[in-house]
Every structure is written in C-alpha cells, then in structure tokens.
C-alpha cells in the first residue's frame, strides 16, 4: 500500500513538473521570439557592430520575474542595464547562473528528473529561486539566456512535497495498524491452538475444544479439524478405557478362583514332592501378580470414568497399619518394623480415609520395598502426626531410585532403570497408590538415594 502510494505520488509529481516549475512558459516564449530575432540579426549582420538595440530589447523584455541576457561566442556577456539598486543582484544572479551551467550536476534540492538536465536552479542574494537555461542559440554561437523567477512555484512544490510526506506517513501508520490487526487475528488463534494442544490430557480430552471468535476462514478450518481430531481421540480413549475395564473385570473372577484352588492345593499337598510344591507356589505368586495388575487397571479405568467410589470417614490409622503389617509379614522373609507414636497407646489415631483403600496402598508400598531391596534388609513403617496431618512413612534399605526417575515414579507405566534390571512389573502400582491417596484427600512423595534406600511419605488429613 505504502509502496503503491509512493509510486503513484512520484509519478504524478513527475508528469506535473512543467506546470509546477514553468508557470510563465507562454509569456517567456513570446519574449524569446523577438529577442532571438534581434540576437540573430546582430550576430548575422557583420555591419551591425552596435549592440545597443539588443541591449534595449533585453531591458524591455526583462522584468522582476524574468531576466534575459546574451552570451557571445567569445564568452563576453551582454546584460540589461540594471534598475537603480539592482546592479549587484543582477550581476550576482547572472554570475551564479553561468557558474552553475559550467559545472557538472550536483545533488541539490531538485533532481534533473524534475527540472531537466539543461537547466540549473540558482538563488539571488535575497533568496529568490531562479530557473536558468539557454533560450536560443544563434548560428554564430551566441546564446540567449533567461533566469526565470520560480520562487512561488518552488514554495508550492515544497508545500506539496510536505503534504505528500504527511500523507505518506499516514499511509504507513495505517498500513502498520492494518498489518498488526490482521496478524493478531491470525496469530492469536494459532497461539490458542498451541496452548490447548500443550495442555490437553487424557482426562480433559472430551471437554477440550478450541473456541475462536470470528477467526479468518483458513484458521477456522484448522480449528475445525483440530476439534474433530480431539473428538475422535476422546472417543477412542473412552472405548479403550471401557475395554480395559471390561477385560480386567472379566479376568479377575476366574483368577480369584484359580488362586483359591492353588492355596487349597498347597495346604492339602502332603502327598506332593518339594518340586511340585515349588511349582504350585510360583503359580500362586504369578496368579497373585496378575490379579494385582488387573485390580490396578480396574482402579485406573474407574477413576478415569469417574466411577472410583470411596466412602471416606474417620479411620484408625494405627490399627490399619498393624493389620497391613500382619498381612504383609506372612508373605515376607525379612523384618518389617512398625513404629507408632506414643499417643497411639492412649487410643486410636484417626485420619479421613477408607480402610480397605488405605490398606491396599500400604501393602503396595511394602511389596515394592520388598521387591526392590536385597534379602534380609528390614522395612520400617512409621506413623507420626501433627495438628491436622498424619504422616505414614514406608522406608527400605534397597537399591534406591535414580535422581532423574524420582519425578516420574508416580507416572502410569513408568518403570525406573533400577527396576528394569531387577524385577518384573507393570509400572502401574505407584500411579494407583497416588490416585488412591489423592482420592482420600492426601498426598504422597518419595525421597531416595541409589544404593541407600527409599522412603515414601503419605500425608492424610487428620480426622
Ligand atoms: P513396578 O514396580 O511394577 O515397576 P511401580 O509403579 O510400583 O511399578 O513403581 C514404579 C517404579 O518406581 C519402579 O519401576 C521402580 O523403578 C521404582 N520403585 C518403586 N518403589 C521402589 C522402591 N521401594 N525402591 C526402589 N525403586 C522403587
């Protein structure tokens, strides 16, 4: 827009340059006709040695706005007789004009494009601008010069140029404003799209949609495809969740029956040899592991579909800890030590929780502590309390967790590099633990050091 306007304005200025800089063109031509005749007569007639008639003609034609003079072939000048007091101004003007025409073009306020290459612009001592050029060349080599006062035209040209510059700046500002509005209308939706794409999670898939206020057509199409993609992902995710929930549920019951039969077989297996008993124990342990995994999957699927139900109420945490330790000890071949605060002797210590889910969390952490610790190293459980929080810690002296794995251990399906070498697992246990603890209004974190051990802290609101 700015370039177009500049080109149009420059072109208009160029084609109007004659009207701007030669306002008295016609009068000047008339005067030039008779002067040129007089000049040709004087130079062409060898008997005409007196230049007085030509000088008279020059004086008659010259006035304040236009001055004529003759330059003979030998370089001598014939000037009109100056009016009293203007002698200095006239000779200075002519002197400047002759000097300007004998020098090469210099970059001044007007370019040759505007005034022509055979013309020069000079100023008299009082600051009037004159356009000077040769009007006529006689066959003998003499030249008729004119200095035309174009001060008014120059002033008008200058004011037009100033006006043009003003309009140009206005156009530039308007163009910049238009560009910035247009850019914002395109860029803002793209930023929104980026923000939404970065923040969308499996939980927010179904409710995430890009809403734009009167976007440009192309951006609206992009937003439409993005929203369509989110819808398809949400549908696929919900079908997958449904499938996992269904399969886990269907597999859990037969597995429980199998594990019940296995336990009975082990109890009544007096007639089995040690090799068979070991096979039974391994089968039972694997069945237990698969059942745990299915339970975890079921919990995750329930939580995602909003069906994880918890009946929260005051729970005697010290009693749940004691029960969990008793249950775990029957499976462990290492010491499991429980430390309760002295207040426990005076009566149960209550937290807001659900007994079964809290027990599930504790067993899960104890199982991990056992899984990731060398044989024989003890596991410590500790309960402490302050004004409104109860803190349960599960500490082992096991392999520890690498620093870079610590922030990710509660992520679904994440398995630390320590675990991959040591034990089989699904990477689901801790994500379910976190899910349950948070559903009870609590929090969980871990501190750990490779080769030293890990300590998980569960904080629950006191009841
Ligand atoms: P899994 O044990 O099936 O791999 P979890 O979700 O229970 O999955 O644990 C996630 C990861 O956290 C484990 O793979 C392991 O790297 C690390 N981890 C959990 N508990 C312990 C622990 N007590 N000691 C060392 N690393 C642990």
JSON list of C-alpha atoms in Angstrom, two decimals, residues 137-356:
[
{"chain": "A", "resi": 137, "resn": "UNK", "atom": "CA", "xyz": [21.45, 29.67, -29.87]},
{"chain": "A", "resi": 138, "resn": "UNK", "atom": "CA", "xyz": [22.28, 31.82, -32.87]},
{"chain": "A", "resi": 139, "resn": "UNK", "atom": "CA", "xyz": [24.16, 30.29, -35.82]},
{"chain": "A", "resi": 140, "resn": "UNK", "atom": "CA", "xyz": [27.17, 32.44, -34.84]},
{"chain": "A", "resi": 141, "resn": "UNK", "atom": "CA", "xyz": [27.45, 30.71, -31.46]},
{"chain": "A", "resi": 142, "resn": "UNK", "atom": "CA", "xyz": [25.87, 33.43, -29.29]},
{"chain": "A", "resi": 143, "resn": "UNK", "atom": "CA", "xyz": [23.35, 32.28, -26.69]},
{"chain": "A", "resi": 144, "resn": "UNK", "atom": "CA", "xyz": [20.28, 33.95, -25.30]},
{"chain": "A", "resi": 145, "resn": "UNK", "atom": "CA", "xyz": [19.89, 33.14, -21.60]},
{"chain": "A", "resi": 146, "resn": "UNK", "atom": "CA", "xyz": [16.94, 33.54, -19.30]},
{"chain": "A", "resi": 147, "resn": "UNK", "atom": "CA", "xyz": [16.63, 33.44, -15.50]},
{"chain": "A", "resi": 148, "resn": "UNK", "atom": "CA", "xyz": [13.04, 32.91, -14.55]},
{"chain": "A", "resi": 149, "resn": "UNK", "atom": "CA", "xyz": [11.82, 33.60, -11.01]},
{"chain": "A", "resi": 150, "resn": "UNK", "atom": "CA", "xyz": [10.11, 30.43, -9.85]},
{"chain": "A", "resi": 151, "resn": "UNK", "atom": "CA", "xyz": [10.08, 31.20, -6.11]},
{"chain": "A", "resi": 152, "resn": "UNK", "atom": "CA", "xyz": [6.30, 30.78, -5.91]},
{"chain": "A", "resi": 153, "resn": "UNK", "atom": "CA", "xyz": [6.41, 27.50, -7.80]},
{"chain": "A", "resi": 154, "resn": "UNK", "atom": "CA", "xyz": [9.25, 26.23, -5.59]},
{"chain": "A", "resi": 155, "resn": "UNK", "atom": "CA", "xyz": [7.30, 27.19, -2.46]},
{"chain": "A", "resi": 156, "resn": "UNK", "atom": "CA", "xyz": [4.21, 25.47, -3.82]},
{"chain": "A", "resi": 157, "resn": "UNK", "atom": "CA", "xyz": [6.24, 22.40, -4.81]},
{"chain": "A", "resi": 158, "resn": "UNK", "atom": "CA", "xyz": [7.79, 22.32, -1.35]},
{"chain": "A", "resi": 159, "resn": "UNK", "atom": "CA", "xyz": [4.38, 22.51, 0.34]},
{"chain": "A", "resi": 160, "resn": "UNK", "atom": "CA", "xyz": [3.09, 19.76, -1.97]},
{"chain": "A", "resi": 161, "resn": "UNK", "atom": "CA", "xyz": [6.07, 17.62, -1.07]},
{"chain": "A", "resi": 162, "resn": "UNK", "atom": "CA", "xyz": [5.42, 18.25, 2.63]},
{"chain": "A", "resi": 163, "resn": "UNK", "atom": "CA", "xyz": [1.75, 17.33, 2.15]},
{"chain": "A", "resi": 164, "resn": "UNK", "atom": "CA", "xyz": [2.82, 14.23, 0.29]},
{"chain": "A", "resi": 165, "resn": "UNK", "atom": "CA", "xyz": [5.19, 13.28, 3.09]},
{"chain": "A", "resi": 166, "resn": "UNK", "atom": "CA", "xyz": [2.36, 13.76, 5.60]},
{"chain": "A", "resi": 167, "resn": "UNK", "atom": "CA", "xyz": [0.01, 11.53, 3.62]},
{"chain": "A", "resi": 168, "resn": "UNK", "atom": "CA", "xyz": [2.80, 9.03, 3.14]},
{"chain": "A", "resi": 169, "resn": "UNK", "atom": "CA", "xyz": [3.40, 8.83, 6.90]},
{"chain": "A", "resi": 170, "resn": "UNK", "atom": "CA", "xyz": [-0.35, 8.48, 7.49]},
{"chain": "A", "resi": 171, "resn": "UNK", "atom": "CA", "xyz": [-0.48, 5.65, 4.93]},
{"chain": "A", "resi": 172, "resn": "UNK", "atom": "CA", "xyz": [2.48, 3.98, 6.61]},
{"chain": "A", "resi": 173, "resn": "UNK", "atom": "CA", "xyz": [0.83, 4.18, 10.03]},
{"chain": "A", "resi": 174, "resn": "UNK", "atom": "CA", "xyz": [-2.49, 2.89, 8.65]},
{"chain": "A", "resi": 175, "resn": "UNK", "atom": "CA", "xyz": [-0.71, 0.06, 6.86]},
{"chain": "A", "resi": 176, "resn": "UNK", "atom": "CA", "xyz": [1.15, -0.92, 10.03]},
{"chain": "A", "resi": 177, "resn": "UNK", "atom": "CA", "xyz": [-2.06, -0.83, 12.07]},
{"chain": "A", "resi": 178, "resn": "UNK", "atom": "CA", "xyz": [-3.86, -2.94, 9.43]},
{"chain": "A", "resi": 179, "resn": "UNK", "atom": "CA", "xyz": [-0.98, -5.43, 9.33]},
{"chain": "A", "resi": 180, "resn": "UNK", "atom": "CA", "xyz": [-0.85, -5.73, 13.10]},
{"chain": "A", "resi": 181, "resn": "UNK", "atom": "CA", "xyz": [-4.65, -6.26, 13.35]},
{"chain": "A", "resi": 182, "resn": "UNK", "atom": "CA", "xyz": [-4.53, -8.87, 10.60]},
{"chain": "A", "resi": 183, "resn": "UNK", "atom": "CA", "xyz": [-1.51, -10.60, 12.13]},
{"chain": "A", "resi": 184, "resn": "UNK", "atom": "CA", "xyz": [-3.18, -10.68, 15.54]},
{"chain": "A", "resi": 185, "resn": "UNK", "atom": "CA", "xyz": [-6.33, -12.18, 14.03]},
{"chain": "A", "resi": 186, "resn": "UNK", "atom": "CA", "xyz": [-4.25, -14.98, 12.51]},
{"chain": "A", "resi": 187, "resn": "UNK", "atom": "CA", "xyz": [-1.60, -15.45, 15.19]},
{"chain": "A", "resi": 188, "resn": "UNK", "atom": "CA", "xyz": [-3.87, -15.33, 18.27]},
{"chain": "A", "resi": 189, "resn": "UNK", "atom": "CA", "xyz": [-5.92, -18.42, 17.25]},
{"chain": "A", "resi": 190, "resn": "UNK", "atom": "CA", "xyz": [-2.68, -20.27, 16.50]},
{"chain": "A", "resi": 191, "resn": "UNK", "atom": "CA", "xyz": [-1.41, -19.39, 19.97]},
{"chain": "A", "resi": 192, "resn": "UNK", "atom": "CA", "xyz": [-4.70, -20.64, 21.47]},
{"chain": "A", "resi": 193, "resn": "UNK", "atom": "CA", "xyz": [-4.36, -23.84, 19.47]},
{"chain": "A", "resi": 194, "resn": "UNK", "atom": "CA", "xyz": [-0.80, -24.32, 20.72]},
{"chain": "A", "resi": 195, "resn": "UNK", "atom": "CA", "xyz": [-1.85, -23.66, 24.33]},
{"chain": "A", "resi": 196, "resn": "UNK", "atom": "CA", "xyz": [-4.73, -26.14, 24.10]},
{"chain": "A", "resi": 197, "resn": "UNK", "atom": "CA", "xyz": [-2.61, -28.80, 22.38]},
{"chain": "A", "resi": 198, "resn": "UNK", "atom": "CA", "xyz": [0.04, -28.43, 25.11]},
{"chain": "A", "resi": 199, "resn": "UNK", "atom": "CA", "xyz": [-2.45, -28.64, 27.98]},
{"chain": "A", "resi": 200, "resn": "UNK", "atom": "CA", "xyz": [-4.82, -31.36, 26.78]},
{"chain": "A", "resi": 201, "resn": "UNK", "atom": "CA", "xyz": [-4.63, -34.60, 28.76]},
{"chain": "A", "resi": 202, "resn": "UNK", "atom": "CA", "xyz": [-6.47, -37.90, 28.58]},
{"chain": "A", "resi": 203, "resn": "UNK", "atom": "CA", "xyz": [-8.80, -36.62, 31.31]},
{"chain": "A", "resi": 204, "resn": "UNK", "atom": "CA", "xyz": [-9.63, -33.36, 29.55]},
{"chain": "A", "resi": 205, "resn": "UNK", "atom": "CA", "xyz": [-9.83, -34.76, 26.00]},
{"chain": "A", "resi": 206, "resn": "UNK", "atom": "CA", "xyz": [-13.62, -34.89, 25.86]},
{"chain": "A", "resi": 207, "resn": "UNK", "atom": "CA", "xyz": [-14.14, -31.39, 27.25]},
{"chain": "A", "resi": 208, "resn": "UNK", "atom": "CA", "xyz": [-11.30, -29.66, 25.35]},
{"chain": "A", "resi": 209, "resn": "UNK", "atom": "CA", "xyz": [-12.40, -27.66, 22.34]},
{"chain": "A", "resi": 210, "resn": "UNK", "atom": "CA", "xyz": [-10.88, -24.70, 20.56]},
{"chain": "A", "resi": 211, "resn": "UNK", "atom": "CA", "xyz": [-13.36, -21.83, 20.57]},
{"chain": "A", "resi": 212, "resn": "UNK", "atom": "CA", "xyz": [-12.42, -18.87, 18.38]},
{"chain": "A", "resi": 213, "resn": "UNK", "atom": "CA", "xyz": [-14.13, -15.53, 18.00]},
{"chain": "A", "resi": 214, "resn": "UNK", "atom": "CA", "xyz": [-14.68, -14.76, 14.27]},
{"chain": "A", "resi": 215, "resn": "UNK", "atom": "CA", "xyz": [-11.39, -16.32, 13.04]},
{"chain": "A", "resi": 216, "resn": "UNK", "atom": "CA", "xyz": [-10.18, -15.97, 9.40]},
{"chain": "A", "resi": 217, "resn": "UNK", "atom": "CA", "xyz": [-11.53, -18.73, 7.16]},
{"chain": "A", "resi": 218, "resn": "UNK", "atom": "CA", "xyz": [-8.30, -20.77, 6.97]},
{"chain": "A", "resi": 219, "resn": "UNK", "atom": "CA", "xyz": [-7.81, -20.65, 10.75]},
{"chain": "A", "resi": 220, "resn": "UNK", "atom": "CA", "xyz": [-11.46, -21.60, 11.28]},
{"chain": "A", "resi": 221, "resn": "UNK", "atom": "CA", "xyz": [-10.92, -24.69, 9.09]},
{"chain": "A", "resi": 222, "resn": "UNK", "atom": "CA", "xyz": [-7.78, -25.60, 11.05]},
{"chain": "A", "resi": 223, "resn": "UNK", "atom": "CA", "xyz": [-9.66, -25.19, 14.35]},
{"chain": "A", "resi": 224, "resn": "UNK", "atom": "CA", "xyz": [-12.49, -27.35, 12.98]},
{"chain": "A", "resi": 225, "resn": "UNK", "atom": "CA", "xyz": [-10.09, -30.18, 12.06]},
{"chain": "A", "resi": 226, "resn": "UNK", "atom": "CA", "xyz": [-8.34, -29.86, 15.43]},
{"chain": "A", "resi": 227, "resn": "UNK", "atom": "CA", "xyz": [-11.65, -30.13, 17.31]},
{"chain": "A", "resi": 228, "resn": "UNK", "atom": "CA", "xyz": [-12.60, -33.11, 15.11]},
{"chain": "A", "resi": 229, "resn": "UNK", "atom": "CA", "xyz": [-9.28, -34.76, 16.00]},
{"chain": "A", "resi": 230, "resn": "UNK", "atom": "CA", "xyz": [-9.92, -34.17, 19.73]},
{"chain": "A", "resi": 231, "resn": "UNK", "atom": "CA", "xyz": [-13.39, -35.72, 19.39]},
{"chain": "A", "resi": 232, "resn": "UNK", "atom": "CA", "xyz": [-12.01, -38.81, 17.67]},
{"chain": "A", "resi": 233, "resn": "UNK", "atom": "CA", "xyz": [-9.25, -39.16, 20.26]},
{"chain": "A", "resi": 234, "resn": "UNK", "atom": "CA", "xyz": [-11.74, -38.78, 23.11]},
{"chain": "A", "resi": 235, "resn": "UNK", "atom": "CA", "xyz": [-13.94, -41.48, 21.58]},
{"chain": "A", "resi": 236, "resn": "UNK", "atom": "CA", "xyz": [-11.02, -43.87, 21.03]},
{"chain": "A", "resi": 237, "resn": "UNK", "atom": "CA", "xyz": [-9.75, -43.21, 24.56]},
{"chain": "A", "resi": 238, "resn": "UNK", "atom": "CA", "xyz": [-13.14, -43.87, 26.13]},
{"chain": "A", "resi": 239, "resn": "UNK", "atom": "CA", "xyz": [-13.57, -47.10, 24.10]},
{"chain": "A", "resi": 240, "resn": "UNK", "atom": "CA", "xyz": [-10.12, -48.25, 25.19]},
{"chain": "A", "resi": 241, "resn": "UNK", "atom": "CA", "xyz": [-10.91, -47.47, 28.85]},
{"chain": "A", "resi": 242, "resn": "UNK", "atom": "CA", "xyz": [-14.17, -49.33, 28.59]},
{"chain": "A", "resi": 243, "resn": "UNK", "atom": "CA", "xyz": [-12.41, -52.31, 27.04]},
{"chain": "A", "resi": 244, "resn": "UNK", "atom": "CA", "xyz": [-9.70, -52.40, 29.73]},
{"chain": "A", "resi": 245, "resn": "UNK", "atom": "CA", "xyz": [-12.29, -52.13, 32.50]},
{"chain": "A", "resi": 246, "resn": "UNK", "atom": "CA", "xyz": [-14.36, -54.93, 30.97]},
{"chain": "A", "resi": 247, "resn": "UNK", "atom": "CA", "xyz": [-11.41, -57.27, 30.40]},
{"chain": "A", "resi": 248, "resn": "UNK", "atom": "CA", "xyz": [-9.98, -56.66, 33.88]},
{"chain": "A", "resi": 249, "resn": "UNK", "atom": "CA", "xyz": [-13.32, -57.33, 35.44]},
{"chain": "A", "resi": 250, "resn": "UNK", "atom": "CA", "xyz": [-13.94, -60.50, 33.41]},
{"chain": "A", "resi": 251, "resn": "UNK", "atom": "CA", "xyz": [-10.45, -61.89, 34.14]},
{"chain": "A", "resi": 252, "resn": "UNK", "atom": "CA", "xyz": [-10.43, -61.09, 37.83]},
{"chain": "A", "resi": 253, "resn": "UNK", "atom": "CA", "xyz": [-13.08, -63.61, 38.87]},
{"chain": "A", "resi": 254, "resn": "UNK", "atom": "CA", "xyz": [-11.56, -66.71, 37.19]},
{"chain": "A", "resi": 255, "resn": "UNK", "atom": "CA", "xyz": [-8.15, -65.68, 38.55]},
{"chain": "A", "resi": 256, "resn": "UNK", "atom": "CA", "xyz": [-9.51, -65.47, 42.09]},
{"chain": "A", "resi": 257, "resn": "UNK", "atom": "CA", "xyz": [-10.97, -68.96, 41.71]},
{"chain": "A", "resi": 258, "resn": "UNK", "atom": "CA", "xyz": [-7.65, -70.28, 40.38]},
{"chain": "A", "resi": 259, "resn": "UNK", "atom": "CA", "xyz": [-5.73, -68.70, 43.22]},
{"chain": "A", "resi": 260, "resn": "UNK", "atom": "CA", "xyz": [-8.19, -70.09, 45.80]},
{"chain": "A", "resi": 261, "resn": "UNK", "atom": "CA", "xyz": [-7.73, -73.63, 44.39]},
{"chain": "A", "resi": 262, "resn": "UNK", "atom": "CA", "xyz": [-3.96, -73.18, 44.36]},
{"chain": "A", "resi": 263, "resn": "UNK", "atom": "CA", "xyz": [-3.93, -72.17, 48.02]},
{"chain": "A", "resi": 264, "resn": "UNK", "atom": "CA", "xyz": [-6.11, -75.18, 48.95]},
{"chain": "A", "resi": 265, "resn": "UNK", "atom": "CA", "xyz": [-3.84, -77.47, 46.96]},
{"chain": "A", "resi": 266, "resn": "UNK", "atom": "CA", "xyz": [-0.80, -76.11, 48.80]},
{"chain": "A", "resi": 267, "resn": "UNK", "atom": "CA", "xyz": [-2.49, -76.58, 52.18]},
{"chain": "A", "resi": 268, "resn": "UNK", "atom": "CA", "xyz": [-3.50, -80.16, 51.40]},
{"chain": "A", "resi": 269, "resn": "UNK", "atom": "CA", "xyz": [-0.45, -81.07, 49.40]},
{"chain": "A", "resi": 270, "resn": "UNK", "atom": "CA", "xyz": [1.15, -83.51, 51.86]},
{"chain": "A", "resi": 271, "resn": "UNK", "atom": "CA", "xyz": [1.47, -86.11, 49.09]},
{"chain": "A", "resi": 272, "resn": "UNK", "atom": "CA", "xyz": [3.26, -83.65, 46.75]},
{"chain": "A", "resi": 273, "resn": "UNK", "atom": "CA", "xyz": [7.05, -83.64, 46.44]},
{"chain": "A", "resi": 274, "resn": "UNK", "atom": "CA", "xyz": [9.09, -80.43, 47.03]},
{"chain": "A", "resi": 275, "resn": "UNK", "atom": "CA", "xyz": [9.46, -79.83, 43.28]},
{"chain": "A", "resi": 276, "resn": "UNK", "atom": "CA", "xyz": [5.66, -79.87, 42.84]},
{"chain": "A", "resi": 277, "resn": "UNK", "atom": "CA", "xyz": [5.19, -77.66, 45.90]},
{"chain": "A", "resi": 278, "resn": "UNK", "atom": "CA", "xyz": [7.63, -75.09, 44.45]},
{"chain": "A", "resi": 279, "resn": "UNK", "atom": "CA", "xyz": [5.76, -75.12, 41.13]},
{"chain": "A", "resi": 280, "resn": "UNK", "atom": "CA", "xyz": [2.49, -74.53, 42.99]},
{"chain": "A", "resi": 281, "resn": "UNK", "atom": "CA", "xyz": [4.00, -71.63, 44.96]},
{"chain": "A", "resi": 282, "resn": "UNK", "atom": "CA", "xyz": [5.34, -70.00, 41.77]},
{"chain": "A", "resi": 283, "resn": "UNK", "atom": "CA", "xyz": [1.97, -70.40, 40.04]},
{"chain": "A", "resi": 284, "resn": "UNK", "atom": "CA", "xyz": [0.22, -68.88, 43.02]},
{"chain": "A", "resi": 285, "resn": "UNK", "atom": "CA", "xyz": [2.64, -65.93, 43.14]},
{"chain": "A", "resi": 286, "resn": "UNK", "atom": "CA", "xyz": [2.16, -65.26, 39.42]},
{"chain": "A", "resi": 287, "resn": "UNK", "atom": "CA", "xyz": [-1.62, -65.51, 39.77]},
{"chain": "A", "resi": 288, "resn": "UNK", "atom": "CA", "xyz": [-1.40, -63.01, 42.62]},
{"chain": "A", "resi": 289, "resn": "UNK", "atom": "CA", "xyz": [0.74, -60.68, 40.47]},
{"chain": "A", "resi": 290, "resn": "UNK", "atom": "CA", "xyz": [-1.73, -60.82, 37.56]},
{"chain": "A", "resi": 291, "resn": "UNK", "atom": "CA", "xyz": [-4.66, -60.21, 39.93]},
{"chain": "A", "resi": 292, "resn": "UNK", "atom": "CA", "xyz": [-2.87, -57.17, 41.35]},
{"chain": "A", "resi": 293, "resn": "UNK", "atom": "CA", "xyz": [-2.24, -55.83, 37.89]},
{"chain": "A", "resi": 294, "resn": "UNK", "atom": "CA", "xyz": [-5.88, -56.33, 36.89]},
{"chain": "A", "resi": 295, "resn": "UNK", "atom": "CA", "xyz": [-7.00, -54.60, 40.09]},
{"chain": "A", "resi": 296, "resn": "UNK", "atom": "CA", "xyz": [-4.73, -51.65, 39.31]},
{"chain": "A", "resi": 297, "resn": "UNK", "atom": "CA", "xyz": [-6.04, -51.42, 35.75]},
{"chain": "A", "resi": 298, "resn": "UNK", "atom": "CA", "xyz": [-9.59, -51.58, 37.03]},
{"chain": "A", "resi": 299, "resn": "UNK", "atom": "CA", "xyz": [-8.93, -48.78, 39.54]},
{"chain": "A", "resi": 300, "resn": "UNK", "atom": "CA", "xyz": [-7.35, -46.58, 36.90]},
{"chain": "A", "resi": 301, "resn": "UNK", "atom": "CA", "xyz": [-10.16, -47.21, 34.46]},
{"chain": "A", "resi": 302, "resn": "UNK", "atom": "CA", "xyz": [-12.75, -46.48, 37.19]},
{"chain": "A", "resi": 303, "resn": "UNK", "atom": "CA", "xyz": [-11.01, -43.29, 38.18]},
{"chain": "A", "resi": 304, "resn": "UNK", "atom": "CA", "xyz": [-10.92, -42.08, 34.57]},
{"chain": "A", "resi": 305, "resn": "UNK", "atom": "CA", "xyz": [-14.60, -42.76, 34.06]},
{"chain": "A", "resi": 306, "resn": "UNK", "atom": "CA", "xyz": [-15.42, -41.13, 37.40]},
{"chain": "A", "resi": 307, "resn": "UNK", "atom": "CA", "xyz": [-16.56, -44.45, 38.90]},
{"chain": "A", "resi": 308, "resn": "UNK", "atom": "CA", "xyz": [-13.91, -44.81, 41.56]},
{"chain": "A", "resi": 309, "resn": "UNK", "atom": "CA", "xyz": [-16.06, -44.64, 44.61]},
{"chain": "A", "resi": 310, "resn": "UNK", "atom": "CA", "xyz": [-14.69, -44.04, 48.04]},
{"chain": "A", "resi": 311, "resn": "UNK", "atom": "CA", "xyz": [-16.54, -43.85, 51.29]},
{"chain": "A", "resi": 312, "resn": "UNK", "atom": "CA", "xyz": [-14.41, -41.52, 53.36]},
{"chain": "A", "resi": 313, "resn": "UNK", "atom": "CA", "xyz": [-14.66, -41.34, 57.11]},
{"chain": "A", "resi": 314, "resn": "UNK", "atom": "CA", "xyz": [-12.57, -41.49, 60.28]},
{"chain": "A", "resi": 315, "resn": "UNK", "atom": "CA", "xyz": [-10.22, -44.45, 60.07]},
{"chain": "A", "resi": 316, "resn": "UNK", "atom": "CA", "xyz": [-7.99, -45.66, 62.92]},
{"chain": "A", "resi": 317, "resn": "UNK", "atom": "CA", "xyz": [-4.73, -45.45, 61.01]},
{"chain": "A", "resi": 318, "resn": "UNK", "atom": "CA", "xyz": [-2.63, -47.17, 63.69]},
{"chain": "A", "resi": 319, "resn": "UNK", "atom": "CA", "xyz": [-4.94, -50.19, 63.50]},
{"chain": "A", "resi": 320, "resn": "UNK", "atom": "CA", "xyz": [-4.85, -50.27, 59.69]},
{"chain": "A", "resi": 321, "resn": "UNK", "atom": "CA", "xyz": [-1.05, -50.13, 59.85]},
{"chain": "A", "resi": 322, "resn": "UNK", "atom": "CA", "xyz": [-0.94, -53.02, 62.36]},
{"chain": "A", "resi": 323, "resn": "UNK", "atom": "CA", "xyz": [-3.25, -55.14, 60.18]},
{"chain": "A", "resi": 324, "resn": "UNK", "atom": "CA", "xyz": [-1.33, -54.34, 57.00]},
{"chain": "A", "resi": 325, "resn": "UNK", "atom": "CA", "xyz": [1.95, -55.31, 58.70]},
{"chain": "A", "resi": 326, "resn": "UNK", "atom": "CA", "xyz": [0.46, -58.61, 59.94]},
{"chain": "A", "resi": 327, "resn": "UNK", "atom": "CA", "xyz": [-0.81, -59.44, 56.45]},
{"chain": "A", "resi": 328, "resn": "UNK", "atom": "CA", "xyz": [2.47, -58.47, 54.80]},
{"chain": "A", "resi": 329, "resn": "UNK", "atom": "CA", "xyz": [4.63, -60.37, 57.30]},
{"chain": "A", "resi": 330, "resn": "UNK", "atom": "CA", "xyz": [3.00, -63.65, 56.22]},
{"chain": "A", "resi": 331, "resn": "UNK", "atom": "CA", "xyz": [4.41, -63.06, 52.71]},
{"chain": "A", "resi": 332, "resn": "UNK", "atom": "CA", "xyz": [7.80, -61.57, 53.67]},
{"chain": "A", "resi": 333, "resn": "UNK", "atom": "CA", "xyz": [11.03, -63.23, 54.58]},
{"chain": "A", "resi": 334, "resn": "UNK", "atom": "CA", "xyz": [12.56, -60.05, 56.07]},
{"chain": "A", "resi": 335, "resn": "UNK", "atom": "CA", "xyz": [11.88, -57.97, 59.20]},
{"chain": "A", "resi": 336, "resn": "UNK", "atom": "CA", "xyz": [9.01, -55.48, 58.96]},
{"chain": "A", "resi": 337, "resn": "UNK", "atom": "CA", "xyz": [9.11, -52.99, 61.83]},
{"chain": "A", "resi": 338, "resn": "UNK", "atom": "CA", "xyz": [6.25, -50.70, 62.78]},
{"chain": "A", "resi": 339, "resn": "UNK", "atom": "CA", "xyz": [6.75, -47.60, 64.93]},
{"chain": "A", "resi": 340, "resn": "UNK", "atom": "CA", "xyz": [3.65, -45.87, 66.28]},
{"chain": "A", "resi": 341, "resn": "UNK", "atom": "CA", "xyz": [3.60, -42.54, 68.15]},
{"chain": "A", "resi": 342, "resn": "UNK", "atom": "CA", "xyz": [3.15, -42.72, 71.92]},
{"chain": "A", "resi": 343, "resn": "UNK", "atom": "CA", "xyz": [-0.35, -41.18, 71.52]},
{"chain": "A", "resi": 344, "resn": "UNK", "atom": "CA", "xyz": [-1.44, -44.50, 69.98]},
{"chain": "A", "resi": 345, "resn": "UNK", "atom": "CA", "xyz": [-1.25, -46.05, 73.46]},
{"chain": "A", "resi": 346, "resn": "UNK", "atom": "CA", "xyz": [-3.96, -43.68, 74.63]},
{"chain": "A", "resi": 347, "resn": "UNK", "atom": "CA", "xyz": [-6.38, -44.51, 71.84]},
{"chain": "A", "resi": 348, "resn": "UNK", "atom": "CA", "xyz": [-6.72, -44.87, 68.04]},
{"chain": "A", "resi": 349, "resn": "UNK", "atom": "CA", "xyz": [-5.27, -42.16, 65.83]},
{"chain": "A", "resi": 350, "resn": "UNK", "atom": "CA", "xyz": [-7.81, -41.19, 63.20]},
{"chain": "A", "resi": 351, "resn": "UNK", "atom": "CA", "xyz": [-7.43, -39.88, 59.66]},
{"chain": "A", "resi": 352, "resn": "UNK", "atom": "CA", "xyz": [-10.04, -39.20, 56.97]},
{"chain": "A", "resi": 353, "resn": "UNK", "atom": "CA", "xyz": [-9.66, -42.21, 54.67]},
{"chain": "A", "resi": 354, "resn": "UNK", "atom": "CA", "xyz": [-11.16, -45.54, 53.59]},
{"chain": "A", "resi": 355, "resn": "UNK", "atom": "CA", "xyz": [-9.86, -48.58, 55.46]},
{"chain": "A", "resi": 356, "resn": "UNK", "atom": "CA", "xyz": [-9.58, -51.01, 52.53]}
]
